Amino acid sequence: DAGSSVEEMEFNWDEYLEDTGATAAPHGSFKHVDTSLQNGFAPGMKLEVAVKSDQNTYWVATIITTCGQLLLLRYDGYGEDRKADFWCDILTADLHPIGWCQQNKKILKVPEGIKDKIPDQEEFLQRVLKGACSAPANLLEGLHRGKNPLDLIAPGSRLELQNIRDSLEAWIVTVVENVGGRLKLRYEGLEDSDKFDQWLFYLDPFLHQVGWAAQHGYSLQPPLGIRSLRSEADWQEILKKVKEEEEESSVPTDLFKDKPVIGVHSFSEGMKLEAVDPMAPFVICPATVLKVYNDKYFMIEIDDLRPERATSQRYVCHVNSAGIFPVQWSLKNGLHLSPPPGYPGQDFDWADYLKQCGAEAAPQSCFPSLTSDHGFKENMKLEAVNPVDPEEVCIATVTKLKDSYLWLQLEGSKKPVPECIVSVESMNIFPVGWCETNGYQLRPPRKAIVNKQKKIAVVQPEKQILSSRTVHDGLKNQELNSSDSVVINGKYCCPKIYFNHRCFSGPYLNKGRIAELPQSVGPGNCVLVLKEVLTLLINAAYKPSRVLRELQLDEEAAWHGHGETLKAKYKGKSYRATVEVVRTADRVADFCRKTCIKLECCPNLFGPQMVLDKCSENCSVLTKTKYTHYYGKRKNKRIGRPPGGHSNLEVAMKKPNKRRKRRKHFFVHKKKRSSTSVDNTPAGSPQGSGAEEEDDQDESELSHSLAQDRDKRKRKLRTFSFSDDENKPPSPKDIKMEVAEKLQLDSNPLEWSVADVVRFLKSTDCAPLARIFLDQEIDGQALLLLTLPTVQECMDLKLGPAIKLCHHIERVKLAFYQQFAN
């Protein structure tokens, strides 16, 4: 047991996927999980909202998107204009269902920003509210306000569960535990025993709100298996108590509106079919329709020809039940059909068997059509319930697919189990990370410990960074601050994160690779969605290792979020760093914007809002130099170079007889397996730091003296103001060259990009040197900072060419002072 706990604590899905070379099943393939994340509000719903400028008046707004307890709203009248969109917290904002103002004699008044667009308020309201869907009143007011509907199924809540042995009966069950919608249920009257507990997802077709049986004419009595444990009088007393406490323990009926609808079947008693026993879904066997209850439910029994059999495997089905197939389905799909126990011989033949039994096969029309459009593929990984022990959720691998069915190999179960057969729509399978997100124990593979022992040692920062398991243990034991309570309620609430491909991508990110990214990621768990977004951005960089270093967590910074390990590969080397991501929906927009600014791209390059037409930041006019003019300077920014590639320069400048200063960031090289070109140098060593040095050597040789000269001259340049009205880079025709020494420019050289500088040089007699400026990424600002000594030293030019080049640079400087620095 002690060894097992170490294994579980150490398990990491990302490392496991990398080690096995497998991929995770797509989140969109788990429809029941997607449904569980909905908060009861939907885009398009309308509500009445207090006007910010005048809290005594209200106006109609439409929900644009939802994110946990947050709503993105737009006042009606703004049309498609997104500029006035605003976020509201359901718990704190003044929000009400449609009609609330009229009932409470409050004023509906058009906001000032759209007053001119709505000349007739009454006519406008009649038009926009005709056929409109109001936001649910119970989620805006009262005890349920702001709660995720799923959280309303709290321990102690009561439901009714149909009897799997007799669908016309149901009994009361109490919720013992709610794990992301997966409920541990205990029959009412068995409070002191967990022997008959069951695990079911809340959308299971056999689970209902209290009162369902009476409404549909079904009898309410305990299942036969527990009926003898108490007297009839006891059961009646229990039922009476439940009815008295019904109001305080009931679950809102709206919670079950997304349950699958059970259709009408056409099975008859005695029909034969193929089936998988849901209690032991390892083989496909012949089965018989034993009983038809009504047009919705029927019972099937797994065939058993042994005369001495004591029990039978029988259970209730409906037309959409998983694991029932027409006769010959196994044969057509190349699968093995297990003969019934007691069948003579091993070569089972359906024609002989039907003749022997005097039965008919259920026609194909009785079965729903199967689909292969589900997103699952062989070798994909997911998390799945162990059918033998439903307490266990294990790592599972898809080993085979047939139509709408998966064959799963479970890893790490306490007792080995054969491959399980499950439907792609099963509510007992979950995406990678589901257990960790919900703080539930995942059974990892036993070999995880062995792999961990082979791992390279990692230098840890002085301030320990919390692992994801520590965070979730903290949640479970309520050791976090009270402000972290949002994590529990909002852990599934990250909205879609859009990649706005038209926005300015900055010096780090490759515009072409950005354009190849998906339009959006999510919605889903905040940590998982943001981790995927950052991974995509790292892979879309010119130098993934540099972007990873820019994003990595500074161990001296205050801890505000969740540490995730991200990886980058560059020039055959692997890099790994801890990056901080936020865990709650209310911080996602700010996190995306700050990350964009850190990467010196448009603040809207990625985030929870889609840029449809023109970016609100007007980023189309930005260049690398102008970016910092709008969004602030970074420390130690190089002239003409993307920041982040200077750590090797600092190492090279240090004297060898001095002890190296500890690097602020820990950038860990991951030890590769099955590779001869492995960098096994421990992180933090001079060789380890040199990996980035090697990566940067082929880009630029701008020296320390150039940086010093830049800092001196930059302070002088900042005393001048210059016009930013001409927000366009110069083209060759914009640069008016005269025969005389004087140069006339049509655009501010401070705003020139590297391409603009190269274009200018190519128009002079120093055109052969343009390549050096391109390689060293010298833009207009850097050009104005160059002097003869720095040109000679950094560009390795002889005196003659250097003087000629500086002559043109001085002409540009003179034109700048005369035209733009006044």
Coordinates of C-alpha atoms in Angstrom, one line a residue, residues 286 303-307 337-357:
P286 CA -26.1 -15.1 -27.3
D303 CA -28.2 -17.6 -22.4
D304 CA -27.0 -20.4 -20.2
L305 CA -27.8 -24.0 -21.2
R306 CA -26.5 -25.7 -18.0
P307 CA -29.4 -27.5 -16.2
L337 CA -18.9 -14.9 -30.0
S338 CA -18.7 -16.9 -26.8
P339 CA -21.1 -19.9 -26.9
P340 CA -23.5 -20.3 -24.1
P341 CA -22.3 -22.3 -21.1
G342 CA -23.4 -25.9 -21.7
Y343 CA -23.4 -25.5 -25.5
P344 CA -22.0 -28.7 -27.1
G345 CA -18.8 -28.0 -28.9
Q346 CA -16.9 -24.7 -29.5
D347 CA -18.0 -23.9 -33.1
F348 CA -21.1 -22.0 -32.4
D349 CA -23.5 -21.6 -35.3
W350 CA -26.5 -19.2 -35.1
A351 CA -28.7 -21.1 -37.7
D352 CA -28.4 -24.4 -35.8
Y353 CA -28.8 -22.6 -32.4
L354 CA -32.0 -20.8 -33.5
K355 CA -33.4 -24.1 -34.9
Q356 CA -32.5 -25.9 -31.7
C357 CA -34.2 -23.3 -29.5

